[in-house]
CSV table of C-alpha atoms and ligand atoms in Angstrom, one decimal:
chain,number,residue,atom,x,y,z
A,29,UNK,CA,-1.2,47.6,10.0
A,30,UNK,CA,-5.1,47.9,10.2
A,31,UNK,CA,-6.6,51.6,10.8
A,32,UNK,CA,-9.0,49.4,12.8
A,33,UNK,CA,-6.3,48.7,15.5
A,34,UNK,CA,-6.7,52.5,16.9
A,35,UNK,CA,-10.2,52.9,18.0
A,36,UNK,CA,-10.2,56.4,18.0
A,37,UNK,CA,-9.3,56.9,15.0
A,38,UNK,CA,-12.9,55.9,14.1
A,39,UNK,CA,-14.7,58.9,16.1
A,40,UNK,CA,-16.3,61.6,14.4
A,41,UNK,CA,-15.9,65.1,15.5
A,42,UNK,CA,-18.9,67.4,15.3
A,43,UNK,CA,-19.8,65.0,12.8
A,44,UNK,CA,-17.1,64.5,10.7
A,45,UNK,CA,-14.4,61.8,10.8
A,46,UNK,CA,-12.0,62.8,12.3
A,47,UNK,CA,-8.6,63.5,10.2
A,48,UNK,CA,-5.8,63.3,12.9
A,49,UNK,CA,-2.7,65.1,11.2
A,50,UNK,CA,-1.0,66.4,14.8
A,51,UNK,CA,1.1,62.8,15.2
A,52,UNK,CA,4.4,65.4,15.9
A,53,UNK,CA,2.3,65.9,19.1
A,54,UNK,CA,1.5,62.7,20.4
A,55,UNK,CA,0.5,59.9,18.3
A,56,UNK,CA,-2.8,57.4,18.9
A,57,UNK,CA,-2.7,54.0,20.1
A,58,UNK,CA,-3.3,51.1,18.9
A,59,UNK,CA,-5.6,48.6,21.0
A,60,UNK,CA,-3.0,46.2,21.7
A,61,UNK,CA,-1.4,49.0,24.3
A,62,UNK,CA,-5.0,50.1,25.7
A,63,UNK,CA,-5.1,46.3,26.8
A,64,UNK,CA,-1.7,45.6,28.1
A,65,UNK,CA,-2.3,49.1,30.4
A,66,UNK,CA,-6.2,47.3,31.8
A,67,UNK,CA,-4.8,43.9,32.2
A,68,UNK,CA,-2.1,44.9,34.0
A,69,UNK,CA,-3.9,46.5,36.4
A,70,UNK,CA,-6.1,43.9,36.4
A,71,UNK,CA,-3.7,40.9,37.0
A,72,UNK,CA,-0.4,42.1,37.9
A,73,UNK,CA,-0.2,45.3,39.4
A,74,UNK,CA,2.3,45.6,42.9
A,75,UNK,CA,5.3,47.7,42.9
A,76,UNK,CA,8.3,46.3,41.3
A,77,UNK,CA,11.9,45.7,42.8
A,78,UNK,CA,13.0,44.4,46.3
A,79,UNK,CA,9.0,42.6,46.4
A,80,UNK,CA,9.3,38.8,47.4
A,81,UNK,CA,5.4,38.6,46.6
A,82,UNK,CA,4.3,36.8,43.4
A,83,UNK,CA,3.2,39.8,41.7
A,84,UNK,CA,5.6,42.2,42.5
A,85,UNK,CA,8.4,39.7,41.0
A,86,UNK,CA,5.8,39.2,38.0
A,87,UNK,CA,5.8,43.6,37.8
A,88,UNK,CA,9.4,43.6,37.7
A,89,UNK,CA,9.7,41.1,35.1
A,90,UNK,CA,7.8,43.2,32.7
A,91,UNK,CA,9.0,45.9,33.8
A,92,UNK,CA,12.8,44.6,33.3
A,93,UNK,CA,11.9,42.8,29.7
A,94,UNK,CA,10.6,46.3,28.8
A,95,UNK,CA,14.5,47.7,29.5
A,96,UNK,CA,14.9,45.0,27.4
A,97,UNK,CA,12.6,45.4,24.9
A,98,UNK,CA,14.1,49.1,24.3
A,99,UNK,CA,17.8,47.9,23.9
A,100,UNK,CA,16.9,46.2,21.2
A,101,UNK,CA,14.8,48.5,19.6
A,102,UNK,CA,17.5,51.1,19.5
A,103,UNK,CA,20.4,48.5,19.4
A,104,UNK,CA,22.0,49.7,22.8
A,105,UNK,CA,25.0,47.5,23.6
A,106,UNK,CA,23.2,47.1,27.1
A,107,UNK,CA,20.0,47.8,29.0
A,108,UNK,CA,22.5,49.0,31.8
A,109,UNK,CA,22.6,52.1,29.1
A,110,UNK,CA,18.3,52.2,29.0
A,111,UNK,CA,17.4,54.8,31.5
A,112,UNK,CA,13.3,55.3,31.9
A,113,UNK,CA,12.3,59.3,32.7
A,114,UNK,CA,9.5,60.4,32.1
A,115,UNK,CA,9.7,61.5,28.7
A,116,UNK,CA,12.4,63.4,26.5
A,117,UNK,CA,11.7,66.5,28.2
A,118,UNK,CA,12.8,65.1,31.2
A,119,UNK,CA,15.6,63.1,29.5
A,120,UNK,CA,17.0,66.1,28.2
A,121,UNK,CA,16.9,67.6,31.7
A,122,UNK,CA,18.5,64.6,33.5
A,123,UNK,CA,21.3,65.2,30.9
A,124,UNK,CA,21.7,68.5,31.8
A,125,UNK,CA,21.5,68.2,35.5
A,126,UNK,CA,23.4,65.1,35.8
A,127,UNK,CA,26.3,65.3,32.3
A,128,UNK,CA,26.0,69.1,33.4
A,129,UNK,CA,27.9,68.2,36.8
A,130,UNK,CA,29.7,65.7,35.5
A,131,UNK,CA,31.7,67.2,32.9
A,132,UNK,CA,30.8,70.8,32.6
A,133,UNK,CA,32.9,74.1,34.0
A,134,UNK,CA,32.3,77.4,33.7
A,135,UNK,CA,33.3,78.5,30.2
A,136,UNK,CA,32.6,75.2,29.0
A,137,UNK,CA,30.7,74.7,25.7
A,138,UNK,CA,26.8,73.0,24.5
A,139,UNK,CA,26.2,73.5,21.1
A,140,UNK,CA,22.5,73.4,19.8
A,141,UNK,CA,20.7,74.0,16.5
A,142,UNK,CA,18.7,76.8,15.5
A,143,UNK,CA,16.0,74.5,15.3
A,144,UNK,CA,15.7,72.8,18.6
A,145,UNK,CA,12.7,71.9,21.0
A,146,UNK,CA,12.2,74.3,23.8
A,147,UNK,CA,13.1,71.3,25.8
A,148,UNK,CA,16.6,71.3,24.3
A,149,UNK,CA,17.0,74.6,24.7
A,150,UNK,CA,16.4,75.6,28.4
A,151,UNK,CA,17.2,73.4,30.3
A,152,UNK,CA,21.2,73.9,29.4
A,153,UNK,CA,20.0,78.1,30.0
A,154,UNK,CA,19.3,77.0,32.9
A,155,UNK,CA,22.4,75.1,33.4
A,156,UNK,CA,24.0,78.7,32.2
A,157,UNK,CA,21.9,80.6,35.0
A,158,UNK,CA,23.6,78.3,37.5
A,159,UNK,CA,27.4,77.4,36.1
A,160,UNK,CA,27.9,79.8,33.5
A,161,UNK,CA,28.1,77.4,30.6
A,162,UNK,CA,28.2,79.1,27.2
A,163,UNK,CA,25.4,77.5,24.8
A,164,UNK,CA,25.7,78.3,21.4
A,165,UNK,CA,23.3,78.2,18.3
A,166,UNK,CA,24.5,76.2,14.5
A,167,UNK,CA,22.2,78.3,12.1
A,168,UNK,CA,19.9,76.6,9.7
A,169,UNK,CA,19.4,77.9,5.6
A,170,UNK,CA,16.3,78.6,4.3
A,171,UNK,CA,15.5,75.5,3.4
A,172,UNK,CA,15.7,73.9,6.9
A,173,UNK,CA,18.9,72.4,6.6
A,174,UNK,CA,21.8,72.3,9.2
A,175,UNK,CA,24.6,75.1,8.0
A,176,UNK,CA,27.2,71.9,8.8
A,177,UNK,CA,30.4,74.7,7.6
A,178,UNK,CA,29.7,77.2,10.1
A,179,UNK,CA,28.9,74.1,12.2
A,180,UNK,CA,32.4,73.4,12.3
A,181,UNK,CA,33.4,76.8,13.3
A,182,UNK,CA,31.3,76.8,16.3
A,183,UNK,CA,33.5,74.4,17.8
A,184,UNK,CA,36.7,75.6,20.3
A,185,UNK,CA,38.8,73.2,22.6
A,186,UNK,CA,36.4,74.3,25.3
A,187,UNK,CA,32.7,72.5,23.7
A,188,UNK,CA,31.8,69.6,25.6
A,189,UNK,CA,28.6,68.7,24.0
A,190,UNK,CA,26.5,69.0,20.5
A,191,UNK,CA,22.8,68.6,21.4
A,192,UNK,CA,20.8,67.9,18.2
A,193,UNK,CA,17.2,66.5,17.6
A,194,UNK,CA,17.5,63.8,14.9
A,195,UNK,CA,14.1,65.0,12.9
A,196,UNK,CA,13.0,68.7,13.9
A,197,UNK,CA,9.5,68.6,15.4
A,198,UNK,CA,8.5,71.8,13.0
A,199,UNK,CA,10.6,71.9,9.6
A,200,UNK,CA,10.9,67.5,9.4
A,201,UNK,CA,14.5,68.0,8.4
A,202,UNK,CA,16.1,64.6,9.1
A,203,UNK,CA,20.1,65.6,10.4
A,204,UNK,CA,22.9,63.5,9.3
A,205,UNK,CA,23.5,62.2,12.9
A,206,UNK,CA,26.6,60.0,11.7
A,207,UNK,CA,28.2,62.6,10.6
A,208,UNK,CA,27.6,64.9,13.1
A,209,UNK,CA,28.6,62.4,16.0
A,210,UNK,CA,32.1,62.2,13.9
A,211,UNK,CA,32.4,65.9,13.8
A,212,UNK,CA,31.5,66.2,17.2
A,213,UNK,CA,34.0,63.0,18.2
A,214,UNK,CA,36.6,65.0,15.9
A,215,UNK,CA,36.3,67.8,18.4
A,216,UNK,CA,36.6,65.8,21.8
A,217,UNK,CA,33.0,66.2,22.0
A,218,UNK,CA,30.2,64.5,22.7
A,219,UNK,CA,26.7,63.9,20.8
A,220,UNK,CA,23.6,63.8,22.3
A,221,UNK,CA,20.6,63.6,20.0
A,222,UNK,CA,16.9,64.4,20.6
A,223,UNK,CA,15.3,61.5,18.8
A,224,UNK,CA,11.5,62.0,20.2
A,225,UNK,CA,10.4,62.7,15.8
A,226,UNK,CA,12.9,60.2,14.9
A,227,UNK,CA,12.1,57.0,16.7
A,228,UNK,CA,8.7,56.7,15.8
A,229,UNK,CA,9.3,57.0,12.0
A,230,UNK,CA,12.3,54.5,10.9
A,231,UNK,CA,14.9,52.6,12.3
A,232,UNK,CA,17.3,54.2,15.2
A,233,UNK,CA,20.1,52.3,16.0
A,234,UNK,CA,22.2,54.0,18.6
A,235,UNK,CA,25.7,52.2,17.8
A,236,UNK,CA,25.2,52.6,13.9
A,237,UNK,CA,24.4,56.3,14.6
A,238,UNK,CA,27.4,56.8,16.8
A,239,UNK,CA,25.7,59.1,19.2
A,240,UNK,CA,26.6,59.0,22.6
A,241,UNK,CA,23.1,59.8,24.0
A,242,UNK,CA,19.5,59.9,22.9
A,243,UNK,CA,16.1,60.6,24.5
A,244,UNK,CA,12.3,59.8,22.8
A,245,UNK,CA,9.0,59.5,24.8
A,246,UNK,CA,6.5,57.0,24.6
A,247,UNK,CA,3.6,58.6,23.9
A,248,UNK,CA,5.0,59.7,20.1
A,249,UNK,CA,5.5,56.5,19.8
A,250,UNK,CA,2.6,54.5,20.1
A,251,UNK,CA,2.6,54.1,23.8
A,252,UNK,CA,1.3,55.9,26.7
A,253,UNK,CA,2.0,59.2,28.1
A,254,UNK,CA,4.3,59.2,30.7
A,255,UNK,CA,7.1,57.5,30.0
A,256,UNK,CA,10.3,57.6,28.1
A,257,UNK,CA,13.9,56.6,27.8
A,258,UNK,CA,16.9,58.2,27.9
A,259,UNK,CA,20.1,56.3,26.5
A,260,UNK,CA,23.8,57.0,26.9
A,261,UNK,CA,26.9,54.9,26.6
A,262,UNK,CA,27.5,53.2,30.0
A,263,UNK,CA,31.3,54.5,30.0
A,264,UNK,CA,29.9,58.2,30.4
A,265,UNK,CA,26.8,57.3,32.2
A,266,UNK,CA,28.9,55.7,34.9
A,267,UNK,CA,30.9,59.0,35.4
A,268,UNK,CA,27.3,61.0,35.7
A,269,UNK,CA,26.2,61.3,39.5
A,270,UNK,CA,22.2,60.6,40.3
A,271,UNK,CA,19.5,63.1,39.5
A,272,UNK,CA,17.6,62.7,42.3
A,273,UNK,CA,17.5,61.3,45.2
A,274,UNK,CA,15.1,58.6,46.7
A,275,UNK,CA,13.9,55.2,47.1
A,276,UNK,CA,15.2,52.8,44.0
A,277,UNK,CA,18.8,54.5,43.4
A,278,UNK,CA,20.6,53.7,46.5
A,279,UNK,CA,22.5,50.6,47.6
A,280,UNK,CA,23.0,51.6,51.2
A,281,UNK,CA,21.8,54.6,53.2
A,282,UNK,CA,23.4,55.9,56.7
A,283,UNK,CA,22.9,59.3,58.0
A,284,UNK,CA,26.4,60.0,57.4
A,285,UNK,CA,26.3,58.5,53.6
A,286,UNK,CA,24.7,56.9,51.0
A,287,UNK,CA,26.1,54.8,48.1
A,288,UNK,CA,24.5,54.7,45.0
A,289,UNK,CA,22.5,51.5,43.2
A,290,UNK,CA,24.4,50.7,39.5
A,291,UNK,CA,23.5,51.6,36.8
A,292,UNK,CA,20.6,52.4,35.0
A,293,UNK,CA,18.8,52.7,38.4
A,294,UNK,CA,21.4,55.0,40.1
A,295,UNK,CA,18.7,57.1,37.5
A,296,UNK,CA,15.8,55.9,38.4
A,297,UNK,CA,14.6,57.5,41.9
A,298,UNK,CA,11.3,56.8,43.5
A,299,UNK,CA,8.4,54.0,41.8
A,300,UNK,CA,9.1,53.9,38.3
A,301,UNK,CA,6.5,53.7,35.7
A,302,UNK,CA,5.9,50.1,35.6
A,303,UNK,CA,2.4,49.8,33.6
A,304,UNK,CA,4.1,51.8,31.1
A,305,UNK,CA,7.3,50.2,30.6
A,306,UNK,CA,5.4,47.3,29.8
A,307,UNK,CA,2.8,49.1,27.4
A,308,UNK,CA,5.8,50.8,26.2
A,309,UNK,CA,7.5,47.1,25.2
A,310,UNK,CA,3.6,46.3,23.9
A,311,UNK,CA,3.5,49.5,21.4
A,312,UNK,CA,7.7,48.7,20.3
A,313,UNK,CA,6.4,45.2,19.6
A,314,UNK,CA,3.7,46.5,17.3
A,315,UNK,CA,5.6,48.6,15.1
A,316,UNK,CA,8.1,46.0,14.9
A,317,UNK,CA,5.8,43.7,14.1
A,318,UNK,CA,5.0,46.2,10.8
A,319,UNK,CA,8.3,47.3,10.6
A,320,UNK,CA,10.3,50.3,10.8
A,321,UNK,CA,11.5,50.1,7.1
A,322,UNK,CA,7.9,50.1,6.1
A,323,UNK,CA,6.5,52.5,8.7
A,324,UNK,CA,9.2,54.8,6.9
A,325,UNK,CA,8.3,54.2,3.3
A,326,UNK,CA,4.9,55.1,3.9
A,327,UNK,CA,5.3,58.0,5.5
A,328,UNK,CA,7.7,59.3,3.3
A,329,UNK,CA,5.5,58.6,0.5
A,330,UNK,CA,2.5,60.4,2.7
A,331,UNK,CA,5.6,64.1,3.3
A,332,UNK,CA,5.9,63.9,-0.4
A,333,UNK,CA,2.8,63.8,-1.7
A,334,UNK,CA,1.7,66.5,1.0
A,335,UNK,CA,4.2,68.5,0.1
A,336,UNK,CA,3.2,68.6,-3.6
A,337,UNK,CA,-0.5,68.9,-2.8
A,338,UNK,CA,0.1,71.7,-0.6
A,339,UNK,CA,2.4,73.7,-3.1
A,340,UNK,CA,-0.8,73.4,-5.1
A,341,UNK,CA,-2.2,76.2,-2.6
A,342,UNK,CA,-2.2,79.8,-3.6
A,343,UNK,CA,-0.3,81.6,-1.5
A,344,UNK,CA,0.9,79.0,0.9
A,345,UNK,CA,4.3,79.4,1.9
A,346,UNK,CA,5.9,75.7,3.1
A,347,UNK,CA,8.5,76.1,5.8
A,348,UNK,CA,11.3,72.7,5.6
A,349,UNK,CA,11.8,71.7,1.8
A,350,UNK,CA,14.7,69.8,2.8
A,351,UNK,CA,14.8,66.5,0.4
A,352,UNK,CA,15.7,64.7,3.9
A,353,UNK,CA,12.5,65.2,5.0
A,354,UNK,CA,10.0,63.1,7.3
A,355,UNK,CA,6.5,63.2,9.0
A,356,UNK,CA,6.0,67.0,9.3
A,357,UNK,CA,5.2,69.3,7.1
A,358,UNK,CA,4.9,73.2,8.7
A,359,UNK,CA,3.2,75.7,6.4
A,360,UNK,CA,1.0,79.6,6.6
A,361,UNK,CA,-1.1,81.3,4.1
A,362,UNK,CA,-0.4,84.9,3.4
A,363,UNK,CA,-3.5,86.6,5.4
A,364,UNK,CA,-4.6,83.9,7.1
A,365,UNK,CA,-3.9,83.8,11.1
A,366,UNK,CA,-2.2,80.4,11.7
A,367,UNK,CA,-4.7,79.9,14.7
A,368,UNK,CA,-7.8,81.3,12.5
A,369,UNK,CA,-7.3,78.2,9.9
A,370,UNK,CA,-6.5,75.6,12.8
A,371,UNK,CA,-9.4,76.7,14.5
A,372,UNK,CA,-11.5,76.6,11.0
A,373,UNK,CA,-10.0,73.4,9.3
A,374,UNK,CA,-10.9,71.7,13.2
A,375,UNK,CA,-14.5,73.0,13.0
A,376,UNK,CA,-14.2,70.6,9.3
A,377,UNK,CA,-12.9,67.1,11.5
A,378,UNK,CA,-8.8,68.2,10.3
A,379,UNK,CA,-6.8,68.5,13.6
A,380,UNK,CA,-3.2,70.0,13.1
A,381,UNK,CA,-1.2,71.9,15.1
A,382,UNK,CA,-0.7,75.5,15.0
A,383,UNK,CA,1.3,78.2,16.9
A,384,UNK,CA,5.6,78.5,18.0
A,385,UNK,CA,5.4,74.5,18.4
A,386,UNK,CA,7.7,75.2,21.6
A,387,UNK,CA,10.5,76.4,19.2
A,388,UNK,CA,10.1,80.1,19.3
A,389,UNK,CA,13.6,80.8,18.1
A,390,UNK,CA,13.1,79.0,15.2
A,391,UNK,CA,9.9,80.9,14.7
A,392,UNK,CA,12.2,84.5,14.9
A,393,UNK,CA,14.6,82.1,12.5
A,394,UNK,CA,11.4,82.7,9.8
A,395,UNK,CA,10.1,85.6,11.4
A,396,UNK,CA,7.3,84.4,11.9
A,397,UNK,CA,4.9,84.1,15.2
A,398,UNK,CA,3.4,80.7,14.4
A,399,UNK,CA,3.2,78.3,11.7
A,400,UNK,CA,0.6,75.5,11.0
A,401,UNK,CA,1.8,71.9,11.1
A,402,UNK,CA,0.4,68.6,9.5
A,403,UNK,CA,2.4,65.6,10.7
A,404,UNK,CA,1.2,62.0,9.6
A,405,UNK,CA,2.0,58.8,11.3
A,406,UNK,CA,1.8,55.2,10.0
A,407,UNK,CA,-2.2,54.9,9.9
A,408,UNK,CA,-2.6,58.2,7.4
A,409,UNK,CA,-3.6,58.1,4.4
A,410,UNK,CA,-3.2,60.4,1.0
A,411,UNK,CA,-7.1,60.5,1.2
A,412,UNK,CA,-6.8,62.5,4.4
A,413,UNK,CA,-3.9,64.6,2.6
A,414,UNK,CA,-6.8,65.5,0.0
A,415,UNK,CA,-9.1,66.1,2.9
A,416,UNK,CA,-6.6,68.7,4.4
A,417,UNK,CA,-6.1,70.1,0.8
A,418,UNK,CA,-9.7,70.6,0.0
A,419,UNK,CA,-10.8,71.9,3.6
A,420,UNK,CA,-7.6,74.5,3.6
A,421,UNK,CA,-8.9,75.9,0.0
A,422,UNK,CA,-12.5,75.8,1.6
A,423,UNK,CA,-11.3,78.2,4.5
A,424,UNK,CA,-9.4,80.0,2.3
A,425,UNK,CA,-12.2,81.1,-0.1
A,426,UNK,CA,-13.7,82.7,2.9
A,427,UNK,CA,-10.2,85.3,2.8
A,428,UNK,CA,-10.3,86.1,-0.2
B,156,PMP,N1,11.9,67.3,21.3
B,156,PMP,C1,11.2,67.2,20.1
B,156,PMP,C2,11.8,67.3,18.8
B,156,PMP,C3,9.8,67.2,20.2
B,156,PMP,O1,9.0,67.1,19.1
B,156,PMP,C4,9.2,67.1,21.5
B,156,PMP,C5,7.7,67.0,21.7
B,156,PMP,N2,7.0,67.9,20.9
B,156,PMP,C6,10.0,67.1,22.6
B,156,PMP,C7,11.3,67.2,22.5
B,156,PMP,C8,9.4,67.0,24.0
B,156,PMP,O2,8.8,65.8,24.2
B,156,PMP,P1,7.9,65.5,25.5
B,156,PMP,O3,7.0,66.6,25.6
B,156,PMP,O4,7.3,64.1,25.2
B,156,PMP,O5,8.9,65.4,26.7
């Protein structure tokens, strides 16, 4: 891994370099994907599927070795199970639309953590609004961690589904997805997991986690907005009907009916994001190329030595002090506005994140409106940990 592979992490920002800590967000990318997204323009693009035309069949051959590509980076059994959306939001949606109809009644159970995504929390409130579901909440302890014994009691013959995220997006805590796929399997349940902070930082592997679904997007990994994958185990995905409708998902259409294509493009309505499959595939082959294992071990060295550095801070309070910890690290300083530092450390070259970080419950969890996060990816360094350090004791001078 060479800094020098992401161009824009060489830009200055009213003059300063720039220190890009908001990786939780989206993460930059390397050159490698900048070029596969212009040369495919360049030289291949036509749309993919049904085409007899040289390019198109060249289109859907990257397109389809992407599905591949993404099989093997999570280790699905199949890429009949690799569904492209349009990112984990939408994954997540798709799952509640399509598992929703599947195999939800009224009365029937989703559990979720107190520390979920927005995008894993209303889309099955909507699914409430409209079947009368009951979603439920596993509370987290102080220190970020999943309360796994009242976990336990949350569960009735009636719950269908637990819905975690793997690594939370504000507190880093990393949740033991193996044993919660056995607790849920113990129940007659099934687990879905939210893996868009888990993917890009070590090694997912769908069948060694035991999970029966997962969704990530792209663009935290390296690759372009857009695009993302949702994965489920083609036993239950089979069961699921479409999401929508459209060009791509049907085998045969009559006015009186239509049959549906197999899987995974009975998911995939309409032209599917074919320049970022492929670019998708180009960023999976990067980090591979570095490693997972390594990516990991670096950024766990990077948490840890933030973490410390930032304890060093008068009256910073750190939110996640979980020892299963990764990436993030969400923090405030008593009398200093969360947005008034963000705004301050940015006017330095430090870009973090600051605000509810679309997980307001877990901001009433802490009672607290808004938090600021620093989350590191594989090009950050514990020099731009000192950087964030030194410019947060610089702002705060001006408090007190
Ligand atoms: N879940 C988690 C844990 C996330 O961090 C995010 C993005 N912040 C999402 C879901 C939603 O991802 P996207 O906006 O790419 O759909």
């Amino acid at each position: 891994m060479n800094r020098s592979d992401f161009p824009i992490l060489s830009r200055t920002v009213y003059g300063k370099p720039l220190v890009y800590l908001d990786n939780a967000a989206t993460t930059q990318k390397p050159q490698c994907v900048i070029d596969a997204i212009a040369e495919e323009y360049c030289s291949v693009n036509a749309n993919v599927h049904r085409g007899v035309h040289f390019l198109s069949t060249q289109a859907t051959e990257l397109h389809e070795a992407a599905r591949e590509r993404v099989r093997t980076f999570i280790n699905a059994t199949s890429t009949t199970e690799i569904i492209f959306t349009r990112g984990t939001t939408e994954s997540l949606n798709l799952m509640a639309s399509s598992y929703g109809d599947a195999f939800l009644k009224e009365g029937d159970e989703v559990i979720v953590t107190e520390m979920e995504h927005h995008s894993n929390i209303v889309p099955w409130q909507m699914l409430r609004e409209r079947k009368g579901i009951i979603l439920k909440a596993v509370p987290i302890a102080d220190d970020g961690s999943l309360d796994l014994e009242k976990l336990e009691t949350l569960f009735t013959p009636r719950t269908r589904l637990l819905s975690v995220c793997h690594v939370s997006n504000v507190l880093g805590t990393m949740n033991p997805i193996r044993q919660l796929a056995d607790i849920a399997h113990a129940h007659n349940a099934h687990l879905l997991v939210d893996a868009a902070q888990s993917v890009p930082h070590f090694p997912v592997d769908v069948q060694a986690l035991g999970c029966d679904f997962l969704a990530f997007s792209g663009h935290k990994v390296y690759g372009p907005t857009g695009i993302g994958v949702l994965y489920g185990r083609e036993a239950l995905l089979d069961m699921m009907p479409p999401y929508q409708g459209g060009g791509e998902m049907i085998a045969r259409v009559t006015f009186e009916r239509t049959t549906y294509e197999r899987l995974p493009f009975k998911f995939e309505a309409g032209t599917p994001d074919y320049v970022g499959t492929h670019a998708l595939a180009v960023a999976l082959d990067y980090l591979s190329a570095i490693g997972m294992e390594h990516i990991h071990e670096h950024e766990q060295d990077l948490t840890a030595y933030a973490m410390q550095r930032l304890a060093e801070i008068p009256d910073l309070q750190l939110y996640g002090t979980t020892p299963t910890k990764d990436a993030v690290c969400a923090f405030n300083i008593n009398g200093i506005h969360h947005l008034d530092l963000g705004t301050l450390l940015d006017r330095l070259g430090i870009a973090i994140r600051t605000g509810h970080h679309c997980a307001q419950p877990l901001m009433a969890r802490y009672g607290v409106e808004g938090m600021c996060r620093a989350s590191f990816a594989l090009y950050n360094t514990r020099e731009e940990i000192d950087a964030l350090v030194a410019a947060i004791l610089r702002v705060r001078k001006m408090f007190v």
